[in-house]
Amino acid sequence: MFDLKSVTQRLAAGQFKVTRQRQAVLSAIAASHARLSAAEVYTRARRTCRDLGLATVYRTLDILIDIGAIRRVHLDDGCEGFAPASAEHGHHLICGHCHATVEFEECDLTAMLKRVERSTGFKVEQHWLELVGQCPACQEKA
Amino acid sequence: MFDLKSVTQRLAAGQFKVTRQRQAVLSAIAASHARLSAAEVYTRARRTCRDLGLATVYRTLDILIDIGAIRRVHLDDGCEGFAPASAEHGHHLICGHCHATVEFEECDLTAMLKRVERSTGFKVEQHWLELVGQCPACQEKA
DNA sequence: GTGACTGCAAATAATTTGCATTACA
DNA sequence: TGTAATGCAAATTATTTGCAGTCAC
């Protein structure tokens, strides 16, 4: 689970210090249930921590990815965004409208991967899967 | 199929002019069987067309995506790359070592998507899938 | 001929790095 | 207290845009 306490513990368990800035970044991501760009994380985290620098946000995001607390997602404009990662192996489903983000674990590509491996001779090592759609709330509004 | 002739025709069929520069970009991508970054396309296409500008490469790549001749892929460093797109609906399998790229069409996520839709309430509209592995040649070398 | 296309250089945007200072453990 | 972490500003990298000249049709 992505909850503040457990992530803070994981930070401390690593060789990482739990600073005011890191907590602010963490809370901003935890509070938002959408994928955020680095700039968005910066803006939100700054509400809690006035003197936060953008460089620190980038540095913190890297660490959070390292310890598996968040995951990179691909944005439509080519840049990268970040979303909380609860599951060990999960993927993200993102609302194309409001960017609400849900994580799902049911990802059984095994059969497909086998077939692709057989037909191409490649050995598949990792996969990158992201779904875009419309969340319940945005469906109602439409 | 991604073959020079058909893409050239598709260019002409649209309102696009078939210029020396566009042909160079096209040939560079066709010749390489790997995904390329914009800078790599530039370097390669320049061998054929000495006075090619990087801006033109970007402009051309956009057009090629529009007419469905190539597809964006996600690079490990966060930037974007480009790979030939033969099939209407295909995905890419990329060698993590030499970047050789193969397109595959066997992508039946239907069952999985149904399940995800049911459990999340989202309506899935598009999916982004990319596989990374090791190509036959690189497996032998290892 | 003429409007789309181009190169170049300058503008923007996204991210990273260097370094003197601060603050967690 | 010692060292990792920080803010800021400058550096780097990726991409886009403006514009005068050029070329495909």
mmCIF file of C-alpha atoms (C1' of nucleotides) in Angstrom:
data_model
loop_
_atom_site.group_PDB
_atom_site.id
_atom_site.type_symbol
_atom_site.label_atom_id
_atom_site.label_comp_id
_atom_site.label_asym_id
_atom_site.label_seq_id
_atom_site.Cartn_x
_atom_site.Cartn_y
_atom_site.Cartn_z
ATOM 1 C CA MET A 1 0.000 0.000 0.000
ATOM 2 C CA PHE A 2 1.035 3.546 -0.608
ATOM 3 C CA ASP A 3 0.553 5.116 2.758
ATOM 4 C CA LEU A 4 2.641 7.862 4.176
ATOM 5 C CA LYS A 5 3.791 5.931 7.167
ATOM 6 C CA SER A 6 5.042 2.911 5.284
ATOM 7 C CA VAL A 7 6.842 5.006 2.699
ATOM 8 C CA THR A 8 8.465 7.100 5.393
ATOM 9 C CA GLN A 9 9.644 3.889 6.969
ATOM 10 C CA ARG A 10 10.991 2.643 3.695
ATOM 11 C CA LEU A 11 12.873 5.913 3.288
ATOM 12 C CA ALA A 12 14.387 5.579 6.731
ATOM 13 C CA ALA A 13 15.135 1.917 6.148
ATOM 14 C CA GLY A 14 17.209 2.874 3.151
ATOM 15 C CA GLN A 15 20.004 5.302 3.831
ATOM 16 C CA PHE A 16 17.623 8.206 3.248
ATOM 17 C CA LYS A 17 16.820 11.014 5.613
ATOM 18 C CA VAL A 18 13.201 11.919 6.189
ATOM 19 C CA THR A 19 13.264 15.644 5.569
ATOM 20 C CA ARG A 20 10.526 18.236 5.596
ATOM 21 C CA GLN A 21 10.800 18.503 1.806
ATOM 22 C CA ARG A 22 10.479 14.804 1.177
ATOM 23 C CA GLN A 23 7.462 14.584 3.409
ATOM 24 C CA ALA A 24 5.839 17.436 1.514
ATOM 25 C CA VAL A 25 6.423 15.750 -1.856
ATOM 26 C CA LEU A 26 5.140 12.496 -0.478
ATOM 27 C CA SER A 27 1.962 14.025 0.948
ATOM 28 C CA ALA A 28 1.253 15.892 -2.272
ATOM 29 C CA ILE A 29 1.386 12.683 -4.272
ATOM 30 C CA ALA A 30 -0.557 10.710 -1.700
ATOM 31 C CA ALA A 31 -3.311 13.325 -1.507
ATOM 32 C CA SER A 32 -3.784 13.555 -5.246
ATOM 33 C CA HIS A 33 -5.470 10.590 -6.813
ATOM 34 C CA ALA A 34 -4.190 11.561 -10.219
ATOM 35 C CA ARG A 35 -0.960 11.274 -12.053
ATOM 36 C CA LEU A 36 1.070 14.445 -11.676
ATOM 37 C CA SER A 37 3.831 16.062 -13.657
ATOM 38 C CA ALA A 38 6.966 17.142 -11.838
ATOM 39 C CA ALA A 39 5.785 20.749 -12.025
ATOM 40 C CA GLU A 40 2.423 19.812 -10.523
ATOM 41 C CA VAL A 41 4.063 17.967 -7.673
ATOM 42 C CA TYR A 42 6.193 21.033 -7.085
ATOM 43 C CA THR A 43 3.218 23.406 -6.956
ATOM 44 C CA ARG A 44 1.243 21.205 -4.586
ATOM 45 C CA ALA A 45 4.096 20.304 -2.292
ATOM 46 C CA ARG A 46 5.015 23.974 -2.010
ATOM 47 C CA ARG A 47 1.739 24.625 -0.210
ATOM 48 C CA THR A 48 3.067 22.601 2.683
ATOM 49 C CA CYS A 49 6.694 23.547 2.364
ATOM 50 C CA ARG A 50 7.118 27.128 1.198
ATOM 51 C CA ASP A 51 10.848 27.020 0.503
ATOM 52 C CA LEU A 52 10.865 23.838 -1.582
ATOM 53 C CA GLY A 53 12.995 23.938 -4.722
ATOM 54 C CA LEU A 54 12.112 22.300 -8.029
ATOM 55 C CA ALA A 55 15.449 20.522 -8.152
ATOM 56 C CA THR A 56 14.653 18.860 -4.866
ATOM 57 C CA VAL A 57 11.374 17.649 -6.278
ATOM 58 C CA TYR A 58 13.194 15.939 -9.142
ATOM 59 C CA ARG A 59 15.735 14.442 -6.770
ATOM 60 C CA THR A 60 12.991 13.206 -4.468
ATOM 61 C CA LEU A 61 10.941 11.711 -7.275
ATOM 62 C CA ASP A 62 13.963 9.671 -8.337
ATOM 63 C CA ILE A 63 14.327 8.289 -4.839
ATOM 64 C CA LEU A 64 10.625 7.496 -4.558
ATOM 65 C CA ILE A 65 10.856 5.542 -7.788
ATOM 66 C CA ASP A 66 13.901 3.699 -6.485
ATOM 67 C CA ILE A 67 12.104 2.537 -3.363
ATOM 68 C CA GLY A 68 9.021 1.668 -5.423
ATOM 69 C CA ALA A 69 6.639 4.194 -3.890
ATOM 70 C CA ILE A 70 5.709 5.791 -7.191
ATOM 71 C CA ARG A 71 5.898 4.856 -10.826
ATOM 72 C CA ARG A 72 6.634 6.826 -13.968
ATOM 73 C CA VAL A 73 3.792 7.204 -16.411
ATOM 74 C CA HIS A 74 3.870 8.527 -19.906
ATOM 75 C CA LEU A 75 2.090 11.806 -20.563
ATOM 76 C CA ASP A 76 0.423 12.706 -23.838
ATOM 77 C CA ASP A 77 2.761 15.633 -24.375
ATOM 78 C CA GLY A 78 5.774 13.374 -24.288
ATOM 79 C CA CYS A 79 6.933 14.269 -20.834
ATOM 80 C CA GLU A 80 6.789 12.053 -17.838
ATOM 81 C CA GLY A 81 4.392 11.992 -14.953
ATOM 82 C CA PHE A 82 4.277 10.196 -11.645
ATOM 83 C CA ALA A 83 1.631 8.155 -9.907
ATOM 84 C CA PRO A 84 1.524 6.343 -6.564
ATOM 85 C CA ALA A 85 2.501 2.697 -6.832
ATOM 86 C CA SER A 86 0.834 0.433 -4.343
ATOM 87 C CA ALA A 87 1.408 -2.959 -5.847
ATOM 88 C CA GLU A 88 4.707 -4.611 -6.504
ATOM 89 C CA HIS A 89 3.750 -5.198 -10.096
ATOM 90 C CA GLY A 90 0.961 -2.872 -11.134
ATOM 91 C CA HIS A 91 -0.003 -0.749 -14.074
ATOM 92 C CA HIS A 92 -1.888 2.474 -14.348
ATOM 93 C CA LEU A 93 -5.240 3.348 -15.791
ATOM 94 C CA ILE A 94 -5.553 7.073 -16.311
ATOM 95 C CA CYS A 95 -8.575 9.208 -17.073
ATOM 96 C CA GLY A 96 -7.851 11.098 -20.268
ATOM 97 C CA HIS A 97 -9.995 13.926 -19.009
ATOM 98 C CA CYS A 98 -9.288 14.626 -15.343
ATOM 99 C CA HIS A 99 -6.160 12.461 -15.053
ATOM 100 C CA ALA A 100 -7.542 10.494 -12.147
ATOM 101 C CA THR A 101 -5.408 7.426 -11.802
ATOM 102 C CA VAL A 102 -6.145 3.914 -10.689
ATOM 103 C CA GLU A 103 -3.724 1.097 -10.314
ATOM 104 C CA PHE A 104 -4.574 -2.417 -11.388
ATOM 105 C CA GLU A 105 -2.751 -5.658 -10.920
ATOM 106 C CA GLU A 106 -4.721 -8.010 -13.100
ATOM 107 C CA CYS A 107 -2.220 -8.128 -15.875
ATOM 108 C CA ASP A 108 -1.950 -11.522 -17.450
ATOM 109 C CA LEU A 109 -0.010 -11.087 -20.597
ATOM 110 C CA THR A 110 1.711 -14.425 -20.197
ATOM 111 C CA ALA A 111 -0.039 -16.144 -23.069
ATOM 112 C CA MET A 112 0.489 -13.195 -25.349
ATOM 113 C CA LEU A 113 4.129 -12.838 -24.384
ATOM 114 C CA LYS A 114 4.734 -16.512 -25.081
ATOM 115 C CA ARG A 115 3.246 -16.142 -28.523
ATOM 116 C CA VAL A 116 5.268 -13.052 -29.293
ATOM 117 C CA GLU A 117 8.452 -14.715 -28.077
ATOM 118 C CA ARG A 118 7.807 -17.710 -30.263
ATOM 119 C CA SER A 119 7.138 -15.664 -33.376
ATOM 120 C CA THR A 120 9.976 -13.171 -32.955
ATOM 121 C CA GLY A 121 12.743 -15.082 -31.202
ATOM 122 C CA PHE A 122 13.034 -12.272 -28.670
ATOM 123 C CA LYS A 123 13.185 -12.979 -24.958
ATOM 124 C CA VAL A 124 10.770 -10.557 -23.337
ATOM 125 C CA GLU A 125 12.090 -9.104 -20.114
ATOM 126 C CA GLN A 126 9.752 -6.322 -19.196
ATOM 127 C CA HIS A 127 6.584 -4.728 -20.362
ATOM 128 C CA TRP A 128 5.218 -1.268 -20.198
ATOM 129 C CA LEU A 129 1.446 -1.080 -20.192
ATOM 130 C CA GLU A 130 -0.706 1.939 -19.620
ATOM 131 C CA LEU A 131 -4.433 2.329 -20.173
ATOM 132 C CA VAL A 132 -6.234 5.552 -20.925
ATOM 133 C CA GLY A 133 -9.956 5.920 -20.581
ATOM 134 C CA GLN A 134 -12.721 7.787 -18.854
ATOM 135 C CA CYS A 135 -13.278 7.570 -15.112
ATOM 136 C CA PRO A 136 -16.773 7.079 -13.667
ATOM 137 C CA ALA A 137 -17.085 10.730 -12.618
ATOM 138 C CA CYS A 138 -16.169 12.077 -16.052
ATOM 139 C CA GLN A 139 -18.539 9.622 -17.744
ATOM 140 C CA GLU A 140 -21.423 11.078 -15.769
ATOM 141 C CA LYS A 141 -20.516 14.646 -16.594
ATOM 142 C CA ALA A 142 -20.458 13.817 -20.306
ATOM 143 C CA MET B 1 3.631 -2.346 -44.872
ATOM 144 C CA PHE B 2 6.202 0.304 -44.271
ATOM 145 C CA ASP B 3 7.840 0.567 -47.634
ATOM 146 C CA LEU B 4 9.244 3.712 -49.058
ATOM 147 C CA LYS B 5 7.045 3.723 -52.101
ATOM 148 C CA SER B 6 3.765 3.370 -50.257
ATOM 149 C CA VAL B 7 4.670 6.001 -47.694
ATOM 150 C CA THR B 8 5.742 8.393 -50.417
ATOM 151 C CA GLN B 9 2.380 7.833 -52.034
ATOM 152 C CA ARG B 10 0.587 8.446 -48.796
ATOM 153 C CA LEU B 11 2.515 11.685 -48.417
ATOM 154 C CA ALA B 12 1.532 12.785 -51.894
ATOM 155 C CA ALA B 13 -2.051 11.658 -51.344
ATOM 156 C CA GLY B 14 -2.249 13.963 -48.383
ATOM 157 C CA GLN B 15 -1.523 17.578 -49.089
ATOM 158 C CA PHE B 16 2.168 16.965 -48.474
ATOM 159 C CA LYS B 17 5.035 17.624 -50.828
ATOM 160 C CA VAL B 18 7.607 14.925 -51.326
ATOM 161 C CA THR B 19 10.808 16.796 -50.681
ATOM 162 C CA ARG B 20 14.420 15.684 -50.659
ATOM 163 C CA GLN B 21 14.473 16.121 -46.875
ATOM 164 C CA ARG B 22 11.396 14.046 -46.218
ATOM 165 C CA GLN B 23 12.712 11.260 -48.405
ATOM 166 C CA ALA B 24 15.980 11.283 -46.475
ATOM 167 C CA VAL B 25 14.197 11.018 -43.132
ATOM 168 C CA LEU B 26 11.998 8.275 -44.472
ATOM 169 C CA SER B 27 14.904 6.235 -45.837
ATOM 170 C CA ALA B 28 16.839 6.603 -42.610
ATOM 171 C CA ILE B 29 13.968 5.160 -40.621
ATOM 172 C CA ALA B 30 13.236 2.461 -43.153
ATOM 173 C CA ALA B 31 16.868 1.353 -43.290
ATOM 174 C CA SER B 32 17.235 1.103 -39.549
ATOM 175 C CA HIS B 33 15.444 -1.772 -37.954
ATOM 176 C CA ALA B 34 15.656 -0.131 -34.583
ATOM 177 C CA ARG B 35 13.799 2.539 -32.780
ATOM 178 C CA LEU B 36 15.574 5.873 -33.186
ATOM 179 C CA SER B 37 15.607 9.101 -31.264
ATOM 180 C CA ALA B 38 15.033 12.321 -33.159
ATOM 181 C CA ALA B 39 18.745 13.071 -32.947
ATOM 182 C CA GLU B 40 19.605 9.652 -34.376
ATOM 183 C CA VAL B 41 17.213 10.124 -37.253
ATOM 184 C CA TYR B 42 18.866 13.470 -37.885
ATOM 185 C CA THR B 43 22.377 12.039 -37.961
ATOM 186 C CA ARG B 44 21.445 9.200 -40.278
ATOM 187 C CA ALA B 45 19.296 11.219 -42.635
ATOM 188 C CA ARG B 46 22.046 13.792 -42.936
ATOM 189 C CA ARG B 47 24.248 11.225 -44.658
ATOM 190 C CA THR B 48 21.857 11.355 -47.590
ATOM 191 C CA CYS B 49 20.911 14.989 -47.315
ATOM 192 C CA ARG B 50 23.802 17.135 -46.186
ATOM 193 C CA ASP B 51 21.868 20.342 -45.561
ATOM 194 C CA LEU B 52 19.072 18.835 -43.486
ATOM 195 C CA GLY B 53 18.073 20.768 -40.376
ATOM 196 C CA LEU B 54 17.054 19.266 -37.065
ATOM 197 C CA ALA B 55 13.861 21.315 -37.003
ATOM 198 C CA THR B 56 12.828 19.750 -40.281
ATOM 199 C CA VAL B 57 13.374 16.317 -38.805
ATOM 200 C CA TYR B 58 10.972 17.097 -35.978
ATOM 201 C CA ARG B 59 8.441 18.555 -38.394
ATOM 202 C CA THR B 60 8.720 15.526 -40.639
ATOM 203 C CA LEU B 61 8.397 13.048 -37.797
ATOM 204 C CA ASP B 62 5.126 14.697 -36.811
ATOM 205 C CA ILE B 63 3.791 14.274 -40.314
ATOM 206 C CA LEU B 64 4.917 10.662 -40.503
ATOM 207 C CA ILE B 65 3.063 9.961 -37.291
ATOM 208 C CA ASP B 66 -0.023 11.681 -38.649
ATOM 209 C CA ILE B 67 -0.113 9.496 -41.727
ATOM 210 C CA GLY B 68 0.606 6.430 -39.616
ATOM 211 C CA ALA B 69 3.993 5.570 -41.091
ATOM 212 C CA ILE B 70 5.797 5.596 -37.778
ATOM 213 C CA ARG B 71 4.857 5.371 -34.133
ATOM 214 C CA ARG B 72 6.170 7.019 -31.005
ATOM 215 C CA VAL B 73 7.894 4.765 -28.514
ATOM 216 C CA HIS B 74 8.975 5.537 -25.029
ATOM 217 C CA LEU B 75 12.708 5.619 -24.363
ATOM 218 C CA ASP B 76 14.293 4.642 -21.059
ATOM 219 C CA ASP B 77 15.707 8.125 -20.579
ATOM 220 C CA GLY B 78 12.251 9.631 -20.722
ATOM 221 C CA CYS B 79 12.507 11.051 -24.191
ATOM 222 C CA GLU B 80 10.637 9.811 -27.172
ATOM 223 C CA GLY B 81 11.766 7.616 -29.990
ATOM 224 C CA PHE B 82 10.312 6.584 -33.293
ATOM 225 C CA ALA B 83 9.837 3.240 -34.987
ATOM 226 C CA PRO B 84 8.333 2.211 -38.324
ATOM 227 C CA ALA B 85 4.678 1.284 -38.060
ATOM 228 C CA SER B 86 3.521 -1.320 -40.512
ATOM 229 C CA ALA B 87 0.277 -2.471 -39.023
ATOM 230 C CA GLU B 88 -2.776 -0.375 -38.369
ATOM 231 C CA HIS B 89 -2.830 -1.468 -34.761
ATOM 232 C CA GLY B 90 0.567 -2.747 -33.718
ATOM 233 C CA HIS B 91 2.888 -2.512 -30.771
ATOM 234 C CA HIS B 92 6.623 -2.573 -30.493
ATOM 235 C CA LEU B 93 9.036 -5.030 -29.031
ATOM 236 C CA ILE B 94 12.427 -3.453 -28.497
ATOM 237 C CA CYS B 95 15.775 -5.008 -27.717
ATOM 238 C CA GLY B 96 17.043 -3.418 -24.527
ATOM 239 C CA HIS B 97 20.573 -3.894 -25.756
ATOM 240 C CA CYS B 98 20.837 -2.964 -29.446
ATOM 241 C CA HIS B 99 17.413 -1.336 -29.768
ATOM 242 C CA ALA B 100 16.399 -3.546 -32.650
ATOM 243 C CA THR B 101 12.683 -3.203 -33.016
ATOM 244 C CA VAL B 102 9.984 -5.598 -34.103
ATOM 245 C CA GLU B 103 6.336 -4.887 -34.500
ATOM 246 C CA PHE B 104 3.690 -7.356 -33.423
ATOM 247 C CA GLU B 105 -0.033 -7.371 -33.903
ATOM 248 C CA GLU B 106 -1.105 -10.220 -31.674
ATOM 249 C CA CYS B 107 -2.437 -8.060 -28.926
ATOM 250 C CA ASP B 108 -5.543 -9.467 -27.347
ATOM 251 C CA LEU B 109 -6.098 -7.549 -24.214
ATOM 252 C CA THR B 110 -9.868 -7.710 -24.587
ATOM 253 C CA ALA B 111 -10.467 -10.077 -21.696
ATOM 254 C CA MET B 112 -8.141 -8.157 -19.442
ATOM 255 C CA LEU B 113 -9.626 -4.801 -20.395
ATOM 256 C CA LYS B 114 -13.137 -6.094 -19.666
ATOM 257 C CA ARG B 115 -12.050 -7.193 -16.242
ATOM 258 C CA VAL B 116 -10.339 -3.910 -15.475
ATOM 259 C CA GLU B 117 -13.368 -1.955 -16.662
ATOM 260 C CA ARG B 118 -15.639 -3.985 -14.444
ATOM 261 C CA SER B 119 -13.498 -3.568 -11.347
ATOM 262 C CA THR B 120 -12.731 0.133 -11.780
ATOM 263 C CA GLY B 121 -15.778 1.576 -13.517
ATOM 264 C CA PHE B 122 -13.510 3.235 -16.080
ATOM 265 C CA LYS B 123 -14.229 3.006 -19.789
ATOM 266 C CA VAL B 124 -10.948 2.110 -21.430
ATOM 267 C CA GLU B 125 -10.370 3.985 -24.666
ATOM 268 C CA GLN B 126 -6.800 3.311 -25.615
ATOM 269 C CA HIS B 127 -3.857 1.323 -24.449
ATOM 270 C CA TRP B 128 -0.171 1.846 -24.651
ATOM 271 C CA LEU B 129 1.876 -1.334 -24.643
ATOM 272 C CA GLU B 130 5.570 -1.746 -25.225
ATOM 273 C CA LEU B 131 7.731 -4.784 -24.644
ATOM 274 C CA VAL B 132 11.430 -4.764 -23.898
ATOM 275 C CA GLY B 133 13.601 -7.830 -24.208
ATOM 276 C CA GLN B 134 16.599 -9.301 -25.886
ATOM 277 C CA CYS B 135 16.704 -9.927 -29.622
ATOM 278 C CA PRO B 136 18.021 -13.213 -31.043
ATOM 279 C CA ALA B 137 21.349 -11.679 -32.095
ATOM 280 C CA CYS B 138 22.044 -10.193 -28.671
ATOM 281 C CA GLN B 139 21.073 -13.445 -26.947
ATOM 282 C CA GLU B 140 23.786 -15.242 -28.893
ATOM 283 C CA LYS B 141 26.428 -12.662 -28.071
ATOM 284 C CA ALA B 142 25.641 -12.984 -24.376
ATOM 285 C "C1'" DG C 1 4.261 31.230 -60.249
ATOM 286 C "C1'" DT C 2 3.097 30.467 -55.584
ATOM 287 C "C1'" DG C 3 2.272 28.437 -51.382
ATOM 288 C "C1'" DA C 4 4.168 24.883 -48.822
ATOM 289 C "C1'" DC C 5 8.731 23.697 -47.053
ATOM 290 C "C1'" DT C 6 13.273 24.671 -45.448
ATOM 291 C "C1'" DG C 7 17.556 26.119 -42.686
ATOM 292 C "C1'" DC C 8 19.136 28.724 -39.305
ATOM 293 C "C1'" DA C 9 19.204 31.007 -35.102
ATOM 294 C "C1'" DA C 10 16.756 32.354 -31.337
ATOM 295 C "C1'" DA C 11 13.050 31.013 -27.960
ATOM 296 C "C1'" DT C 12 10.952 27.784 -24.834
ATOM 297 C "C1'" DA C 13 10.526 23.907 -21.864
ATOM 298 C "C1'" DA C 14 12.179 20.196 -19.110
ATOM 299 C "C1'" DT C 15 15.657 18.460 -16.394
ATOM 300 C "C1'" DT C 16 20.327 18.302 -14.196
ATOM 301 C "C1'" DT C 17 24.333 19.993 -11.870
ATOM 302 C "C1'" DG C 18 27.643 22.866 -8.922
ATOM 303 C "C1'" DC C 19 28.267 24.796 -4.753
ATOM 304 C "C1'" DA C 20 27.856 27.225 -0.469
ATOM 305 C "C1'" DT C 21 24.670 26.533 3.336
ATOM 306 C "C1'" DT C 22 21.425 23.955 6.371
ATOM 307 C "C1'" DA C 23 19.466 20.387 9.146
ATOM 308 C "C1'" DC C 24 18.565 15.441 10.035
ATOM 309 C "C1'" DA C 25 20.166 11.521 12.743
ATOM 310 C "C1'" DT D 1 28.941 16.831 14.929
ATOM 311 C "C1'" DG D 2 29.378 15.004 10.398
ATOM 312 C "C1'" DT D 3 27.306 14.113 6.276
ATOM 313 C "C1'" DA D 4 23.506 13.843 3.404
ATOM 314 C "C1'" DA D 5 20.146 17.070 1.638
ATOM 315 C "C1'" DT D 6 18.801 21.605 0.175
ATOM 316 C "C1'" DG D 7 17.965 26.129 -2.510
ATOM 317 C "C1'" DC D 8 19.329 28.778 -5.949
ATOM 318 C "C1'" DA D 9 21.214 29.899 -10.236
ATOM 319 C "C1'" DA D 10 23.586 28.423 -14.037
ATOM 320 C "C1'" DA D 11 24.182 24.603 -17.400
ATOM 321 C "C1'" DT D 12 22.385 21.117 -20.346
ATOM 322 C "C1'" DT D 13 19.217 18.865 -23.274
ATOM 323 C "C1'" DA D 14 15.105 18.417 -26.003
ATOM 324 C "C1'" DT D 15 11.919 20.590 -28.784
ATOM 325 C "C1'" DT D 16 9.481 24.553 -31.053
ATOM 326 C "C1'" DT D 17 9.002 28.809 -33.483
ATOM 327 C "C1'" DG D 18 9.853 33.034 -36.501
ATOM 328 C "C1'" DC D 19 11.279 34.419 -40.691
ATOM 329 C "C1'" DA D 20 13.513 35.231 -45.095
ATOM 330 C "C1'" DG D 21 14.752 32.512 -48.817
ATOM 331 C "C1'" DT D 22 13.829 28.110 -51.784
ATOM 332 C "C1'" DC D 23 11.688 24.449 -54.328
ATOM 333 C "C1'" DA D 24 8.034 20.977 -55.556
ATOM 334 C "C1'" DC D 25 4.076 20.863 -58.203
#
